């Protein structure tokens, strides 16, 4: 399947975006382009926003094929890298609006955790929100989205490619809220 030229341009801009570079204790060290942070194996900050509807179903979306990490994977959370000097909460609100078109909702902070895999080293902040309105997907980042029971997303993740970092965020959320 060919990649849309708009996705390619969006990816180039995303790779050049200055993001927060932190140490193993989440202390800010400076700003680096997103691609350089990945290439050098350094740690960045990111957010995960678990979006539920009032029925308790989780919004699951499929990432575009142009994404640097986990292209075409299913994702249980909206979110992304925290910009330099941006707060976790501001990043979460921005990412939720950019990716899914959801704004003006209360974001509930749950916890931070460290995720460390080759090419994806992160301090992660987990948020949740409730939304029953329409979704407006960002076509450069999100191919499709739907709400489903959490158990269904967990079952699908055993047989379909799901983003491992957001699955950890969901597992930690469930372990601490149930």
PDB file of C-alpha atoms in Angstrom, residues 10 51 67-68 79 85 93 98 100 110 113 115 121 125 137 151 174 176:
ATOM      1  CA  UNK A  10       3.943  15.236   8.084  1.00  0.00           C
ATOM      2  CA  UNK A  51     -10.130   7.724  25.722  1.00  0.00           C
ATOM      3  CA  UNK A  67       4.764   6.585  11.420  1.00  0.00           C
ATOM      4  CA  UNK A  68       8.422   6.204  12.480  1.00  0.00           C
ATOM      5  CA  UNK A  79      -0.644  10.644  22.530  1.00  0.00           C
ATOM      6  CA  UNK A  85       9.257  23.096  27.769  1.00  0.00           C
ATOM      7  CA  UNK A  93      -4.523  17.900  25.565  1.00  0.00           C
ATOM      8  CA  UNK A  98      -4.619  16.615  17.009  1.00  0.00           C
ATOM      9  CA  UNK A 100      -8.759  12.318  17.435  1.00  0.00           C
ATOM     10  CA  UNK A 110      -2.902   8.577  36.595  1.00  0.00           C
ATOM     11  CA  UNK A 113       6.384   5.254  34.199  1.00  0.00           C
ATOM     12  CA  UNK A 115       9.406   2.514  29.108  1.00  0.00           C
ATOM     13  CA  UNK A 121      13.037   5.052  25.413  1.00  0.00           C
ATOM     14  CA  UNK A 125       2.496  10.066  31.568  1.00  0.00           C
ATOM     15  CA  UNK A 137      -9.174  11.736  12.848  1.00  0.00           C
ATOM     16  CA  UNK A 151     -11.277  -6.940  27.015  1.00  0.00           C
ATOM     17  CA  UNK A 174      -6.125  -1.182  34.721  1.00  0.00           C
ATOM     18  CA  UNK A 176      -4.211   0.778  39.452  1.00  0.00           C
TER      19      UNK A 176
END
